[in-house]
Amino acid sequence: MSARNGAALRVIPLGGLGEIGRNMMLYEQGDDVIAVDVGLMFPEEHMPGVDLVIPDLRYLLSNPERLRAVFLTHGHEDHIGALPFLMRALRDHGKPLPPVFCTQLTRGLVQVKLREHRLLDETHVQVIEPGQTIEAGSFSVEPFGVSHSIPDSVGFIIQTALGPVVHTGDFKIDHTPVMGQHTDLTRLAEVGREGVVLLAADSTYAEIEGHTPSEQTVADALDRAIGEAPGRVIVATFASLISRVQIVIDAAERYDLRVFVTGRSMVNNVQMARELGYLDVPDGILMNVREMQEHPDSRTVVISTGAQGEPTAALTRMASGDHQHIAITEGDTVILSSNPIPGNEALVDRNIDNLFRAGARVVYNRIAPVHVRGHAAREELKIVHRLVQPRHFAGIHGEHRHLVMHRELAIDLGIAEDDAFVLSDGDVLEISEDGAAIVDVVPADYVYVDGIGIGDVDHIVLRDRRRLASDGMCVVVVAVDRRRGALVGVPQVLLHGFVGPEEEELITERVCQLVASLAAGEGGRFDWTDWRETLEDEVARLLYRETHRRPVVLPVTVDAPSGERSGALQRSATTEE
Amino acid sequence: MSARNGAALRVIPLGGLGEIGRNMMLYEQGDDVIAVDVGLMFPEEHMPGVDLVIPDLRYLLSNPERLRAVFLTHGHEDHIGALPFLMRALRDHGKPLPPVFCTQLTRGLVQVKLREHRLLDETHVQVIEPGQTIEAGSFSVEPFGVSHSIPDSVGFIIQTALGPVVHTGDFKIDHTPVMGQHTDLTRLAEVGREGVVLLAADSTYAEIEGHTPSEQTVADALDRAIGEAPGRVIVATFASLISRVQIVIDAAERYDLRVFVTGRSMVNNVQMARELGYLDVPDGILMNVREMQEHPDSRTVVISTGAQGEPTAALTRMASGDHQHIAITEGDTVILSSNPIPGNEALVDRNIDNLFRAGARVVYNRIAPVHVRGHAAREELKIVHRLVQPRHFAGIHGEHRHLVMHRELAIDLGIAEDDAFVLSDGDVLEISEDGAAIVDVVPADYVYVDGIGIGDVDHIVLRDRRRLASDGMCVVVVAVDRRRGALVGVPQVLLHGFVGPEEEELITERVCQLVASLAAGEGGRFDWTDWRETLEDEVARLLYRETHRRPVVLPVTVDAPSGERSGALQRSATTEE
């Protein structure tokens, strides 16, 4: 695999750097582009009302026929969730949809999404397996197995004109995985001997010393917790953590318990994983609702969603006492087999407290090792670097600090400083025989999905929402006879999210007085030409003086040119809801 | 100390149970009440716009002359922050203010607050020391020293008619504290032999096995990090963590560095602690701004606020490049000597990423032991239980789950199940010679402080704010001639925080069409008597259909009874800001 003269490889992360989720990487050479992963991220606290955040597809859509194929590493939302948005955008541009390549379980999960978006028939999703090679334009791509917190995870060895690229995807090194998912160190060693041009490797855990523990340690802890529980056991975990579900089912079989599965995504995933042969479920161990209701609590295990405290998930509903079928009682043991994703800590803690209040015993990671994560810590990263021996390095998947630390690790292991990169979303890293450099930047903003709108919510809308949230709002509706230079009637004042009912009356009164005195030109400050601006400023000032709050003030003027009393505004209830 | 016949002790937590902060406990016997701590809590994510949360004082204010004294355990906000609100409420009720007792450093911190609230002259704050005894009505109260993350922390031994109560306040057991703050195990052993009627003990860390490490481990790690740093060092920590400041100053002296202090609360606390003798600062080691600017970076240590990612704190301003005096450069080392308080993780992570981007090396707890916390883990709690040997137990300070686990620990160590309590805010625990029980509940709601309003923001206002934040709002102003049963002019539609400018025009048009067709009675659905309700429902339905969002819809009707064209509404810009 020798380099063509003047050949260049361009590597463009459209997401997945500097934040969790929304993973998407483009590899380009000549006229060929392939995408690895098309993920989404869930909104952060400062994005109120946003449902999802997806990668910025403008660069790709500016020249969509170059996209030869999409490769997916594994079935987590942050790696596959935005695929339907990409496919829909291509279809809306009248472009043929590129083939999608992924392993079998990933395909099952992708197809659920494509069906929801009515794209299933149009999209060709082909199952691939480690060892196979897919030709995509001038690239050839070979998946290799990795350990991660969902079965059937792979990384990719991407053969380019400059030599192979190793793209790890999310991975850890687990020598005793529960579902046989080893990271293929042998294949990495082989390709390392070929001379790897670039290692693009998972950085999520680059700040953690040592090794991430094996899934087997969780199996032991969960088995013990389920075996020792005096009554019913409820295990909450990620719906995609199939190995964890298998551990619970194995424990249930060992202790002669029956299993009830709840939560839409958990029910769907268990069914799908079972059909595809990823779950080994003994006959008769699963119960439907009626069977569960008749089965003794002390012989029951429930597998549930809601481990992240998601407001509408099954465990959250149990914790707040409004799950349809399960009421927490004294003697229940709830196991949270997960860690809170950063930002979800408070939601998870609230669930734990509510479960304790309802009488349950709650077991979670701070008090027993009932979860391990799916990413490689520093010693594991070092093994991969040592085997792959890349000429160039760029960290993927992780916050900026993780990328910095991972780059330092790479340099410690012998890569030259000029060959190790910290990329930002949109950076174009160009690699040639002469070396590598960031040569360009393409658009890679957050694209917000809210309801059915994609990209119509921008930073300004979010800023407005944050301001509304902080102090609420005040709408002042005023009828004006401009000809006479006078108010008509009494202003209507609507307050929302600002003060309580008792204060509302007083504030309304004050605003009306202010409007009247402004209209009378008190103090010479009033200027009819800048009527609404004046109104906004003066009302805002009044409200701040009275309350030290800064609600959004929206003035509305109604032209009422009649000289008679007609057209007068009638005061009525100020808030409607 | 034998019990009077029929004597009863009532213990009432008004805060500090089930949530972090807002700590306040009442002890009552006969006509005497004493309060231990009067803290505030900072708002959680679901309380938009709220500045502070304070305890519900209604119960206390229903009979304010019974309050004999206030005792404060230590100078953290969650234990002293609401004192001015209590004092102000008493003054507003025309009641004499009770004396406040606390140690010297706590007094310094309390006085800063009282000055801000203009209550300094009216409030009598008396310094007490371990070993002293204060008579307060029929109680006598003796402070005992404890280790915690601020100097001069104490717990209280409260002598009652039933025997002594031990109220620990926040504490840990640190055998090698940096500033000589030992937890007085000897005094606890003595009082334990007397026969303690109730142990009310810190539960914050009741879920953590083992021991909380000593402050000395931080001293070693910080010393090493400062000594090895190639350039300027910036250490961010809590302004109240005086021992941490001492550690940094000691290291600076050892390595011949000079120190610049930044951040208002840090500057104030360092000055105050120095004046009161809590900080040992060698002459000439501190620099003012001009000295710092002329001093070589490589010989400079900065002590800063902002370790929690607070948006306006010094370190956050450095991270985002708008600190007045300090610009982060390549070669800087930033040490976060703190852990994120639950809920602040995302803010802290953002700071870390920004500091890395600016070129700094960032050292924080996940990568070096530069922080330990101030609360006792399970093995420390066991020591206190064993020494105090109380007849009754109630956990204080901690979330509900911590209180449950602490109670279980107490039972494991030999307390009868009926004598160990998990209290909720407002519970009245009554203890007599015959036993103990929760006999009543008094009001103990969240009281929100927003701007200068105390308690005028309630759950409904916050719910409105959350809804505004989620999808924004839509105000529809419509002029109606009821007599003729017709619209006058074109409606005004104001959208805010809902959609971007491009979609706004389209949505506005649709709403106007809807209003027109409603007014025309299309489909017979329109009913003039329920005009506004209809408008609200139909507009909400339209907006959901178009966008799948649910903004707050506020209809405003203007009566325009004129038959002519006068009184018509003029369309104008829809959003003003």
PDB file of C-alpha atoms in Angstrom, chain B residues 28 114 207 230 332 345 373 411 420 434 471 488 512 518 521:
ATOM      1  CA  GLU B  28     -37.606  23.354  72.410  1.00  0.00           C
ATOM      2  CA  LEU B 114     -25.175  41.625  58.755  1.00  0.00           C
ATOM      3  CA  GLU B 207     -22.884   6.594  51.939  1.00  0.00           C
ATOM      4  CA  PRO B 230       7.028  25.291  35.126  1.00  0.00           C
ATOM      5  CA  ASP B 332       0.246  28.413  33.277  1.00  0.00           C
ATOM      6  CA  GLU B 345     -20.358  19.644  37.217  1.00  0.00           C
ATOM      7  CA  ARG B 373     -13.969  17.100  51.658  1.00  0.00           C
ATOM      8  CA  ILE B 411     -29.026   0.613  64.296  1.00  0.00           C
ATOM      9  CA  ALA B 420     -33.456   6.006  65.455  1.00  0.00           C
ATOM     10  CA  ASP B 434     -41.199   7.371  77.926  1.00  0.00           C
ATOM     11  CA  ASP B 471     -40.773  26.640  24.252  1.00  0.00           C
ATOM     12  CA  VAL B 488     -61.433  44.982  13.987  1.00  0.00           C
ATOM     13  CA  CYS B 512     -53.679  35.791  11.774  1.00  0.00           C
ATOM     14  CA  LEU B 518     -62.346  31.751  14.085  1.00  0.00           C
ATOM     15  CA  GLY B 521     -67.252  31.237  12.962  1.00  0.00           C
TER      16      GLY B 521
END
